[in-house]
Coordinates of C-alpha atoms in Angstrom, one line a residue:
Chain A
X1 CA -90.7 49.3 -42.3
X2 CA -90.5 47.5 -45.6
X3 CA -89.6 49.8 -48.2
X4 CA -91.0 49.7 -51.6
X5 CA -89.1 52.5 -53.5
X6 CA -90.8 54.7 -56.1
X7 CA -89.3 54.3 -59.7
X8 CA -89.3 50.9 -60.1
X9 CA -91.9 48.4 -61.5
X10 CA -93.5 45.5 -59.7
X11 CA -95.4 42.5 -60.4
X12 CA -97.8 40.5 -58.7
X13 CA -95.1 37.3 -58.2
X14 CA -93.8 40.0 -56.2
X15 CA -90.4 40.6 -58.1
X16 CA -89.0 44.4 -59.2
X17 CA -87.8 45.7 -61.8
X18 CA -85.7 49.0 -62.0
X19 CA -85.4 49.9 -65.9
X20 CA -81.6 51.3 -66.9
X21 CA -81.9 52.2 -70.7
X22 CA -82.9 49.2 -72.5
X23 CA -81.9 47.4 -69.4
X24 CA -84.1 45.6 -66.9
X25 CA -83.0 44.8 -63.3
X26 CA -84.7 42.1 -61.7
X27 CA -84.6 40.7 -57.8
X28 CA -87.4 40.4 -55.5
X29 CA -89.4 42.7 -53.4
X30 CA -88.7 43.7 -50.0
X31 CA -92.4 42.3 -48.6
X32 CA -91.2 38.8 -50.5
X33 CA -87.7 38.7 -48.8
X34 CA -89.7 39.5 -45.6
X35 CA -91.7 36.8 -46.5
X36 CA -89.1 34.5 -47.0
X37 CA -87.4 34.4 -44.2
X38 CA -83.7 33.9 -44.0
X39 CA -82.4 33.3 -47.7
X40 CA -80.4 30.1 -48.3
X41 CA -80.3 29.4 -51.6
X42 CA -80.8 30.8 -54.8
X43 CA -80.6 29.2 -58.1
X44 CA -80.6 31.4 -61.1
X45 CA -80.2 31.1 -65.1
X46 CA -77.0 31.1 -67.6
X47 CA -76.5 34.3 -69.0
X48 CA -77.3 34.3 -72.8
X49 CA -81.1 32.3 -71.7
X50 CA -83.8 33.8 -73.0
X51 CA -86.9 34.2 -71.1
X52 CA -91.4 35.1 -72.1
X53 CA -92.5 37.3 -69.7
X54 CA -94.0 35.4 -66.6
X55 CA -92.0 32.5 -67.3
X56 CA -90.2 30.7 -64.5
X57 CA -86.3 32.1 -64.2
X58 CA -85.0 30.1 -61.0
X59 CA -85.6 29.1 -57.5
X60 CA -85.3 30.9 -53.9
X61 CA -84.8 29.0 -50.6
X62 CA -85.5 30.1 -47.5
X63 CA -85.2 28.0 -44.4
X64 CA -88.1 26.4 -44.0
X65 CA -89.3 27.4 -48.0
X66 CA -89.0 27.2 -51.7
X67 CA -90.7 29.5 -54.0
X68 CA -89.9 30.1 -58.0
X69 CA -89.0 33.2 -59.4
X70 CA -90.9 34.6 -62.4
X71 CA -90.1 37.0 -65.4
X72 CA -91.8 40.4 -64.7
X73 CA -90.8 40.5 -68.8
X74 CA -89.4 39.3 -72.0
X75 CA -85.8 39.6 -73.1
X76 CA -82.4 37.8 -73.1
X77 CA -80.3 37.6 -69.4
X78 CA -77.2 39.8 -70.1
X79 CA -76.0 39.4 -66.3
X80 CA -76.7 37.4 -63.4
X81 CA -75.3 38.0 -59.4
X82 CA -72.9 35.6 -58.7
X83 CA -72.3 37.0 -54.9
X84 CA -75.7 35.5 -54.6
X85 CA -73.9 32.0 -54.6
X86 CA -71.7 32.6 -51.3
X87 CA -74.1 35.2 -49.9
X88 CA -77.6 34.6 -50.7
X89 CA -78.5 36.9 -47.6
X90 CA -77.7 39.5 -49.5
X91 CA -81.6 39.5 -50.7
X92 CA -82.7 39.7 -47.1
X93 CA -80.4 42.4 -46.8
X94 CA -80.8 44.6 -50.1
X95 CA -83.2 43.4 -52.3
X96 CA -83.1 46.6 -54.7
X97 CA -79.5 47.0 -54.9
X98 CA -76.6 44.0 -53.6
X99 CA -79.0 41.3 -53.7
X100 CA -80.5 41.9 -57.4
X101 CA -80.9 38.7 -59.5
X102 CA -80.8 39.1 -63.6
X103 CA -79.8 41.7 -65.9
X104 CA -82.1 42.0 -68.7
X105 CA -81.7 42.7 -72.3
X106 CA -85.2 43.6 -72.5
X107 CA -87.1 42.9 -75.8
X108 CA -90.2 45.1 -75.0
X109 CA -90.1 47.7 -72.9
X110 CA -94.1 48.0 -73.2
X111 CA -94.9 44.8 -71.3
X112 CA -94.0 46.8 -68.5
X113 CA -97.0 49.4 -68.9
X114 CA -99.2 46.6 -67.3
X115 CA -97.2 46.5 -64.4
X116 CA -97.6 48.4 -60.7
X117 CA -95.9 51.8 -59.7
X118 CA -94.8 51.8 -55.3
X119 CA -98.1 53.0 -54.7
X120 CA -100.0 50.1 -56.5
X121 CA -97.7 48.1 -55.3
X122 CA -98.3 48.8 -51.4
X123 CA -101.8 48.5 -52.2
X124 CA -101.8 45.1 -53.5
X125 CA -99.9 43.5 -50.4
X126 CA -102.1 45.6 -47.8
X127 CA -105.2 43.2 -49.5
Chain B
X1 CA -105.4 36.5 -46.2
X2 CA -106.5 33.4 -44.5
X3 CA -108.8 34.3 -41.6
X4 CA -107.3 33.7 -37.8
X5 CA -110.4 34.0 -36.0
X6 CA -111.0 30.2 -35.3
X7 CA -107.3 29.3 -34.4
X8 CA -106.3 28.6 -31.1
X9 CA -103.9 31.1 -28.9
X10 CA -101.4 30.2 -26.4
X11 CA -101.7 32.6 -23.2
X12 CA -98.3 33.7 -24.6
X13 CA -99.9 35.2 -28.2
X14 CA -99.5 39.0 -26.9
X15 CA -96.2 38.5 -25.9
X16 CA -95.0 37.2 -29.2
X17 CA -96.7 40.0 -31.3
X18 CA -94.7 42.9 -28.7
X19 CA -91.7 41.0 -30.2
X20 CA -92.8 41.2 -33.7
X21 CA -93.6 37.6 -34.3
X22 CA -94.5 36.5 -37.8
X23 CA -97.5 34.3 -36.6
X24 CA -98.3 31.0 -38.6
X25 CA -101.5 28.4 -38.3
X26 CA -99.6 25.4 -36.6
X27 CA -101.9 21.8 -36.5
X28 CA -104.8 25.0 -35.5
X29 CA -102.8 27.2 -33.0
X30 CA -101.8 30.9 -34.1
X31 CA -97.9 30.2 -33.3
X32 CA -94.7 32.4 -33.8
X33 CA -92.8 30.7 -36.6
X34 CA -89.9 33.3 -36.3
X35 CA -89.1 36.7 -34.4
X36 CA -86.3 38.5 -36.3
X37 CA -85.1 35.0 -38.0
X38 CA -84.7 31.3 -37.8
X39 CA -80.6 31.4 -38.6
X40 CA -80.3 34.0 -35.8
X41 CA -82.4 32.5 -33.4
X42 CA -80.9 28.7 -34.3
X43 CA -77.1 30.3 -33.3
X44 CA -78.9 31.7 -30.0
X45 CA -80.2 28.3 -28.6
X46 CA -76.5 27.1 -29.6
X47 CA -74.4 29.4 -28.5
X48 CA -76.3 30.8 -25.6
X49 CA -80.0 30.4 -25.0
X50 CA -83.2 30.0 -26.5
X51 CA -87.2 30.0 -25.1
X52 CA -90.0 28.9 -27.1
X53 CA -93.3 28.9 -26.6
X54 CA -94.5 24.8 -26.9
X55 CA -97.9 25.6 -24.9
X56 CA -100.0 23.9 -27.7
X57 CA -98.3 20.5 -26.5
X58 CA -100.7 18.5 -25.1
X59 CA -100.7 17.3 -21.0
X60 CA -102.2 14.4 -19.8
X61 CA -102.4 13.3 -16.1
X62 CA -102.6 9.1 -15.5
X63 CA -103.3 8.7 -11.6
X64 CA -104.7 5.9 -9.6
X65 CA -103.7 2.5 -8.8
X66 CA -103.4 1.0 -11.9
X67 CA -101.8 3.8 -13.7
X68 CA -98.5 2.4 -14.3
X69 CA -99.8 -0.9 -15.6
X70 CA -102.2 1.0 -18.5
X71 CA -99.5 3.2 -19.6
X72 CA -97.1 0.0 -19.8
X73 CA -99.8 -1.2 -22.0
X74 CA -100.3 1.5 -24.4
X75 CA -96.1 2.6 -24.6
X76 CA -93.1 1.2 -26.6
X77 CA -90.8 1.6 -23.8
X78 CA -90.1 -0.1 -20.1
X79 CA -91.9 2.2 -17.8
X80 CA -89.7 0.3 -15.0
X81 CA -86.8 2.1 -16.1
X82 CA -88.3 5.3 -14.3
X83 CA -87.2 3.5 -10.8
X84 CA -87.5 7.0 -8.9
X85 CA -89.9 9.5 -8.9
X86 CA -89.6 12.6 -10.8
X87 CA -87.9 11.4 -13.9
X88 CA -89.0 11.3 -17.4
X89 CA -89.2 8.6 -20.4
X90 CA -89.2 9.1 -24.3
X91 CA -91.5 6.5 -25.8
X92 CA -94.3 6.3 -28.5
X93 CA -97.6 5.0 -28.4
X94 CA -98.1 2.2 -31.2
X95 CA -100.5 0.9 -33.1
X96 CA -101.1 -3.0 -33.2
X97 CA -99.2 -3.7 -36.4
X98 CA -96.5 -1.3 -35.2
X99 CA -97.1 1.9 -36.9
X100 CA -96.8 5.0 -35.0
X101 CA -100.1 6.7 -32.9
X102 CA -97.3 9.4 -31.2
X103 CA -94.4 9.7 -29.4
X104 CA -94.8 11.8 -26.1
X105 CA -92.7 11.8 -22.7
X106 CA -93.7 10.1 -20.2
X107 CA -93.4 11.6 -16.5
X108 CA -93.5 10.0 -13.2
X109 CA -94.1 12.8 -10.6
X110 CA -93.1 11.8 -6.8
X111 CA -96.1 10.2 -5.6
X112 CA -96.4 5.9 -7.4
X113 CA -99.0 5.6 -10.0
X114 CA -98.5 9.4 -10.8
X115 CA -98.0 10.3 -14.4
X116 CA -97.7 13.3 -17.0
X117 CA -97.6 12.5 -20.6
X118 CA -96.9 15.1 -22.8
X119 CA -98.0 14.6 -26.7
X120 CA -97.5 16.8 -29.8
X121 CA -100.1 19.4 -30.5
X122 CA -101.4 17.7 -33.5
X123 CA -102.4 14.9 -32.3
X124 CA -104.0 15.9 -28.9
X125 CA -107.5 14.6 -29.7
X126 CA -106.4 11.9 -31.7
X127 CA -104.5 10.3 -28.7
X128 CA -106.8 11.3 -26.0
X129 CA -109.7 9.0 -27.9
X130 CA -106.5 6.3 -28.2
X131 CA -105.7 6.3 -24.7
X132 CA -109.7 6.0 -23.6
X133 CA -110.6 3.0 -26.4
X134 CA -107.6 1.1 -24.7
X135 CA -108.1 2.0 -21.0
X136 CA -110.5 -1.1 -20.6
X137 CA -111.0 -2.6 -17.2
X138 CA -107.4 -0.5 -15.9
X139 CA -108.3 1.3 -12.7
X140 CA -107.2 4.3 -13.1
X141 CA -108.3 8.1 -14.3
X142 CA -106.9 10.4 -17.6
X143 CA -107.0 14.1 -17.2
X144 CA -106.6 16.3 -19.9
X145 CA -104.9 19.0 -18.5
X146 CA -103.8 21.0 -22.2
X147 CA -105.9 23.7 -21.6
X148 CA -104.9 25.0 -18.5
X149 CA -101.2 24.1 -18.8
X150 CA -98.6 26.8 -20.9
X151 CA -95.2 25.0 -21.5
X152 CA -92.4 26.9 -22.1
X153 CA -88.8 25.6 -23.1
X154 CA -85.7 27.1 -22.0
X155 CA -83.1 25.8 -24.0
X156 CA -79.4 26.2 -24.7
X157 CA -75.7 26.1 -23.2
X158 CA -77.0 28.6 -20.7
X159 CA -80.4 27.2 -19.5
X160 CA -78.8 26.1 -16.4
X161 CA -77.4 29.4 -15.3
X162 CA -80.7 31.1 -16.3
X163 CA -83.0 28.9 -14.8
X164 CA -80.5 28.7 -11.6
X165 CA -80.3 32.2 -11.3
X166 CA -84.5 32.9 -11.4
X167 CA -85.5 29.5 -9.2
X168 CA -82.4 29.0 -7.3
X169 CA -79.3 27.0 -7.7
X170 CA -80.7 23.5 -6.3
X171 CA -82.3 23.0 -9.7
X172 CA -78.7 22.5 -10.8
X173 CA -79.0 19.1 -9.2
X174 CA -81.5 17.6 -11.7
X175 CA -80.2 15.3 -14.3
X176 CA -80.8 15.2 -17.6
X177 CA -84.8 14.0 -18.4
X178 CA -85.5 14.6 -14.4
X179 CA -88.1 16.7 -13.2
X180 CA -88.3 19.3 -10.3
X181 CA -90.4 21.9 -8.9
X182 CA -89.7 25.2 -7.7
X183 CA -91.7 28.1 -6.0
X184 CA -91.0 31.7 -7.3
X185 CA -92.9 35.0 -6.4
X186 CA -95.3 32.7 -4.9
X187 CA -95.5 31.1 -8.6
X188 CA -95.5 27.4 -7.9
X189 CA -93.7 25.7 -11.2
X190 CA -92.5 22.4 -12.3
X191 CA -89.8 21.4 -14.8
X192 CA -88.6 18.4 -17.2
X193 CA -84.6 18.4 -18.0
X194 CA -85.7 17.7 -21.3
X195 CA -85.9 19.4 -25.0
X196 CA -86.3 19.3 -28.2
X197 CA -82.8 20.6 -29.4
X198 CA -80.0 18.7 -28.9
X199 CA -78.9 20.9 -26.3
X200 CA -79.5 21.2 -22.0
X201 CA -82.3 22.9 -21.2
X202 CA -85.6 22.5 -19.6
X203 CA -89.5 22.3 -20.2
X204 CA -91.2 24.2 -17.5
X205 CA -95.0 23.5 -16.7
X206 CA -96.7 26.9 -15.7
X207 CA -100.2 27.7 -15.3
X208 CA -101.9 30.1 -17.5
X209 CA -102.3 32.5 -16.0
X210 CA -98.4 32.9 -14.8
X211 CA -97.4 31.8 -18.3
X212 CA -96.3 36.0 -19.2
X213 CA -95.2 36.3 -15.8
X214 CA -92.6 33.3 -16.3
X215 CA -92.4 34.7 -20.0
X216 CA -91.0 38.0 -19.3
X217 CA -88.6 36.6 -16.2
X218 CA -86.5 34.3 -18.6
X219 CA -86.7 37.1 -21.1
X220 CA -86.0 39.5 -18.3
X221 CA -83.4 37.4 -16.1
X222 CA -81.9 35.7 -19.5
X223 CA -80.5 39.2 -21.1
X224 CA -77.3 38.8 -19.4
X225 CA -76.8 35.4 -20.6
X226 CA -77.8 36.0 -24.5
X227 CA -81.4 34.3 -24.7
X228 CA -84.0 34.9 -27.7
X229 CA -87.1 34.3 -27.8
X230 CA -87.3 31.7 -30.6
X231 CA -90.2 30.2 -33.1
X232 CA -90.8 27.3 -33.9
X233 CA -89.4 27.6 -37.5
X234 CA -85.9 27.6 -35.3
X235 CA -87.3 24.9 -33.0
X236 CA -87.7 22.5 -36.8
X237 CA -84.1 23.2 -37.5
X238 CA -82.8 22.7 -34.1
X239 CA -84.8 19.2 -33.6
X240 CA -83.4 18.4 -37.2
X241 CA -79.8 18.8 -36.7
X242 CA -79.9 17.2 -33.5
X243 CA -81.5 13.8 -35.2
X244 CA -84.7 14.1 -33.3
X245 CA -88.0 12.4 -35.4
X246 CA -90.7 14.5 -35.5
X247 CA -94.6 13.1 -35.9
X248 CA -95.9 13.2 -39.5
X249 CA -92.3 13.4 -40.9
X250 CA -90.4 10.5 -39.2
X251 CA -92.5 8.9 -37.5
X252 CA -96.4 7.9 -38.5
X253 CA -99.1 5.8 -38.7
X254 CA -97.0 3.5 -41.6
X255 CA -93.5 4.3 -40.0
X256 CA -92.7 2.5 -36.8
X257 CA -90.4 3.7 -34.2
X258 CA -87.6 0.8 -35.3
X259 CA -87.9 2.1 -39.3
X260 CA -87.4 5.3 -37.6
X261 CA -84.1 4.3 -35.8
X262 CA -85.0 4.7 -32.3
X263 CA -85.1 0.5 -31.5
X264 CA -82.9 1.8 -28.1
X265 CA -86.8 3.1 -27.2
X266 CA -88.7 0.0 -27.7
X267 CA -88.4 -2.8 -25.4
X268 CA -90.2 -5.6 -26.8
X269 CA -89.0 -8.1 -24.0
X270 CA -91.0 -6.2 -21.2
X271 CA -94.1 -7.9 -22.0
X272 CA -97.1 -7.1 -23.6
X273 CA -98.4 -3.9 -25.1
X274 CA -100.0 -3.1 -28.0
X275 CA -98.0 -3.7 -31.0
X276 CA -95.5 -5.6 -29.4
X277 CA -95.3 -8.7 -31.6
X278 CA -94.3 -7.1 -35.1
X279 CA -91.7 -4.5 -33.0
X280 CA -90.2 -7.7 -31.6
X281 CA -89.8 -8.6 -34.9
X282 CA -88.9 -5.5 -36.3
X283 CA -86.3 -5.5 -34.0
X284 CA -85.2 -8.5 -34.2
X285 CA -83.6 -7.6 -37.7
X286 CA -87.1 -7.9 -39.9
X287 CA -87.2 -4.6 -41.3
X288 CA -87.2 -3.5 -45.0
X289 CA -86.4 0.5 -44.1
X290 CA -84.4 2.3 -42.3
X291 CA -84.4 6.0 -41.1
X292 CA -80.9 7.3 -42.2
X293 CA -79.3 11.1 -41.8
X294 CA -77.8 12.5 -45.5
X295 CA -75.5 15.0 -45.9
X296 CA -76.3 16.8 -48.9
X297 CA -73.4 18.7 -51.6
X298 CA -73.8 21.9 -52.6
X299 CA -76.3 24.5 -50.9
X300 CA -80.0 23.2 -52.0
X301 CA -81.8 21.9 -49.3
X302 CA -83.7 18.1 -49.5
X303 CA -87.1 18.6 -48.4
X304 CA -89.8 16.0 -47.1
X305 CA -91.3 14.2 -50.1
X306 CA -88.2 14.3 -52.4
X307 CA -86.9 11.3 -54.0
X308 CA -83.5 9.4 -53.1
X309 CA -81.7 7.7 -55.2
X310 CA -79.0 5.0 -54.7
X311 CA -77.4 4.7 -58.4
X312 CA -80.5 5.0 -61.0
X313 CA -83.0 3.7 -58.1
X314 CA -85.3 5.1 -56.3
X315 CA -84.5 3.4 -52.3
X316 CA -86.1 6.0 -50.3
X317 CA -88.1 9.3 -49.6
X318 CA -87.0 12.4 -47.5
X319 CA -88.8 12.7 -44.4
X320 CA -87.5 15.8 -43.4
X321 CA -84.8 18.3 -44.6
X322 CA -83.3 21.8 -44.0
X323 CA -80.2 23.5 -44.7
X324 CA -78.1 22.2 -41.4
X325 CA -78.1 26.1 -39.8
X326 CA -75.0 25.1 -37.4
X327 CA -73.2 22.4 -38.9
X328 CA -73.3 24.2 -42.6
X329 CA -74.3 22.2 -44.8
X330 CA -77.4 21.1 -46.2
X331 CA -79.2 17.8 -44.0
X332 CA -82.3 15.1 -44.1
X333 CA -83.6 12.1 -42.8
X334 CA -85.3 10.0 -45.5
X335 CA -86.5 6.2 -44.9
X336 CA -84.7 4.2 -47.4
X337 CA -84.5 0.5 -47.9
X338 CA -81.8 -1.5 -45.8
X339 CA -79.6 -2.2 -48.2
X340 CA -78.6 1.2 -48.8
X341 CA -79.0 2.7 -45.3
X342 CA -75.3 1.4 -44.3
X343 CA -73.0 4.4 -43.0
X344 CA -71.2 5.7 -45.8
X345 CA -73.3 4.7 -48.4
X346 CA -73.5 7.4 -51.6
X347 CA -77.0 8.1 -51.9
X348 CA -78.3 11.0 -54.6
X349 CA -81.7 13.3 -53.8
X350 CA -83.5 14.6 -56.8
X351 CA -83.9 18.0 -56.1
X352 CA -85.7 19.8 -59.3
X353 CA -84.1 18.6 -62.1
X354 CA -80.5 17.5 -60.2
X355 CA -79.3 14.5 -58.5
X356 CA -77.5 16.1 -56.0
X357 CA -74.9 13.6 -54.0
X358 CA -75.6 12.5 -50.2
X359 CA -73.6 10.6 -47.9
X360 CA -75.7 8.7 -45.3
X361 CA -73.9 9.8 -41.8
X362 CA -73.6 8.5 -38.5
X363 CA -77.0 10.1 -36.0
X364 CA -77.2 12.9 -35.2
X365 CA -75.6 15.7 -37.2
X366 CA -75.2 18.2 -34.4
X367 CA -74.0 16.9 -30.6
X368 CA -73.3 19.3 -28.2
X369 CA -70.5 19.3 -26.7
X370 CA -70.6 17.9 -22.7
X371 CA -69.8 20.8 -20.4

């Protein structure tokens, strides 16, 4: 079964976000990798960018796909996954933990009340 | 979620959701697009063996005593090059200025004036009504067959030994795009050595009712040899690598089958058939596109529609593209203008905001190797 840990925050673009201090970490949900398919690609910002939430932040290819990747908040990339360039399957693999996307320097923690908890989550992709 | 109750099912659809199918509306069919996952089931039909479920393909029968002549008509290619019985033909139907109705295979069965042509899924009706407007005085009947026919493809560097060891090893003896028949469990089947892959492999005609029964005995007799059942996200990839054109991409109603590089399937000298006239000319050297294979830089795949570039002009579109699953790296055909369609040429795709650098190669990508 897909797995949709408790403790993180999700959006409806379907990417996570697992909060560490005034850190955010960002990648995409297990249903989207599922989704996906097969990960080929995936293109991702320049540390030091600064994103609003919602805004676009890069570009995942599948196979046979390619989808954008949105903010799920505000704040300045502080890190980025580079294995994600030689292994991009890594986010078929491990979405929450090898195959994470951006490091966030987050610049308000309280965009993130709006967000969903595993529960609303699960709910929202039954629908 | 988009509702599935008006698409069509294969007599396969309970089989693919046992293997946990991720099901996908395909030209109105409910089709698997992928089982566990396109790379691994790609490698499979490579390495060892693939079966896919093709059943929404379209059958037609042509019989009577002027069969041969209508088809002749209607088709790009020299139906006297199927001198025997039971071999097949890759051709297209045409339009009269050239421009692409389908391309199917055609089939002559044992019996003269016998024929099976087998069309893509989408455009089923849209030949059927083709094939009647230009039947005219030609004596001779069309039977559409689709319904009751499953096809199932059996594909891969061990689709001999499979088939062989489930029907017997005298269907060894067929040749590449022959056809044979074979009786099993009282199951009476017939067969095409044909594909859609690059690789050997057959496309075996089954009844409907024995379509799981055939179903689970390649699944079942195939373990041993390493096949998967495959979707036809896998079956894109695999056509692609290989260089085959596929309707609505490479070929189409503006995109004749000599812009689409297969002029070795049009013989304009045979006589008359509809659209003959500008594929003679066509062929004759009169084109302003060409259908070329790119190999991309870098990891981003080309995708139809995208832009390609040869300096700071546009010359072309992609038709189709993918990242090349076996040969590693990404691929596409796009129809460019002539004078940058040579071998070698530097061509650049816009891909988002890049121009990412693409060789035009020699067709196909992927060969396999002869056994």
């Amino acid at each position: 079964m897909l797995s949709h840990p408790d403790g993180l925050k999700y959006v409806k673009s379907h990417e996570y976000v697992r909060v560490e201090g005034d850190v955010a970490v960002i990648g995409i949900t297990a249903f989207a990798a599922d989704q996906l398919g097969d990960v080929t690609f995936v293109e991702l910002p320049k540390v030091g960018a600064n994103f609003k939430n919602e805004q676009k932040f890069g570009v995942i290819e599948s196979v046979k796909s390619v989808s954008d990747l949105f903010m799920p908040l505000s704040g300045e990339v502080i890190a980025v996954n580079e294995e994600l360039n030689s292994e991009p399957e890594l986010v078929n693999a491990d979405c929450y933990n090898k195959g994470w996307m951006l490091k966030v320097k987050m610049a308000d923690a309280k965009e993130l009340d709006s967000a969903m908890d595993a529960e609303q989550y699960k709910k929202f992709i039954a629908e | 979620m988009t509702s599935t109750t008006t698409l069509k099912e294969t007599p396969l659809a309970a089989c693919h959701r046992e293997l946990g199918a991720k099901m996908v509306d395909f030209a109105g069919w409910n089709m698997p697009v992928q089982y566990k996952s396109i790379i691994a089931e790609h490698m499979a039909t490579r390495q060892k063996a693939g079966i896919f479920d093709v059943s929404h393909m379209g059958e037609f029968i042509v019989q009577g005593p002027q069969a041969f002549d209508f088809i002749q008509h209607v088709i790009a290619n020299d139906l006297n090059k199927l001198e025997a019985g039971d071999c097949a033909l890759y051709s297209q139907l045409c339009y009269e200025d050239g421009g692409t109705v389908d391309d199917l295979i055609v089939y002559k069965r044992k019996a003269e004036n016998d024929f099976l042509l087998v069309v893509n899924a989408s455009n089923i009706e849209k030949d059927w009504a083709w094939l009647q407007k230009n039947k005219g005085a030609y004596d001779c009947t069309l039977t559409d067959i689709s319904d009751k026919t499953s096809l199932i493809a059996l594909q891969g560097p061990n689709a001999e030994t499979i088939l062989a060891k489930i029907a017997g090893d005298s269907i060894k003896q067929i040749p590449f795009f022959g056809y044979g028949r074979a009786t099993v469990d009282g199951v009476a089947f017939s067969f095409g050595r044909t594909g859609y892959t690059g690789e050997d492999g057959f496309e075996i005609f089954v009844p409907n009712e024995k379509a799981a029964w055939l179903w689970g005995r390649l699944l079942q007799d195939g373990a041993e040899y390493g096949v998967e059942a495959c979707g036809l996200g896998a079956r894109d990839t695999l056509r692609l690598e290989a260089g085959l054109p596929l309707y609505g991409h490479e070929l189409d109603a503006d995109i004749s089958p000599i812009e689409s590089g297969l002029g070795w399937s049009v013989k304009p000298e045979k006589g008359d058939f509809i659209g003959q006239k500008p594929l003679a000319e066509q062929k004759a050297g009169q084109v302003q596109r060409k259908m070329v294979c790119l190999k991309g830089e870098g990891k981003a795949a080309p995708r139809q529609g995208y832009a390609v570039f040869d300096g700071d002009k546009q010359v072309g579109v992609v038709t189709s593209g993918a990242p090349g699953v076996y040969v590693g790296y990404p691929i596409a055909f796009a129809l460019v203008d002539k004078a940058s369609a040579k071998v070698g040429t530097e061509l650049a795709i816009a891909i988002r905001d890049n121009k990412v650098k693409a060789q035009v190669v020699s067709r196909p990508w992927y060969k396999a190797s002869k056994k």
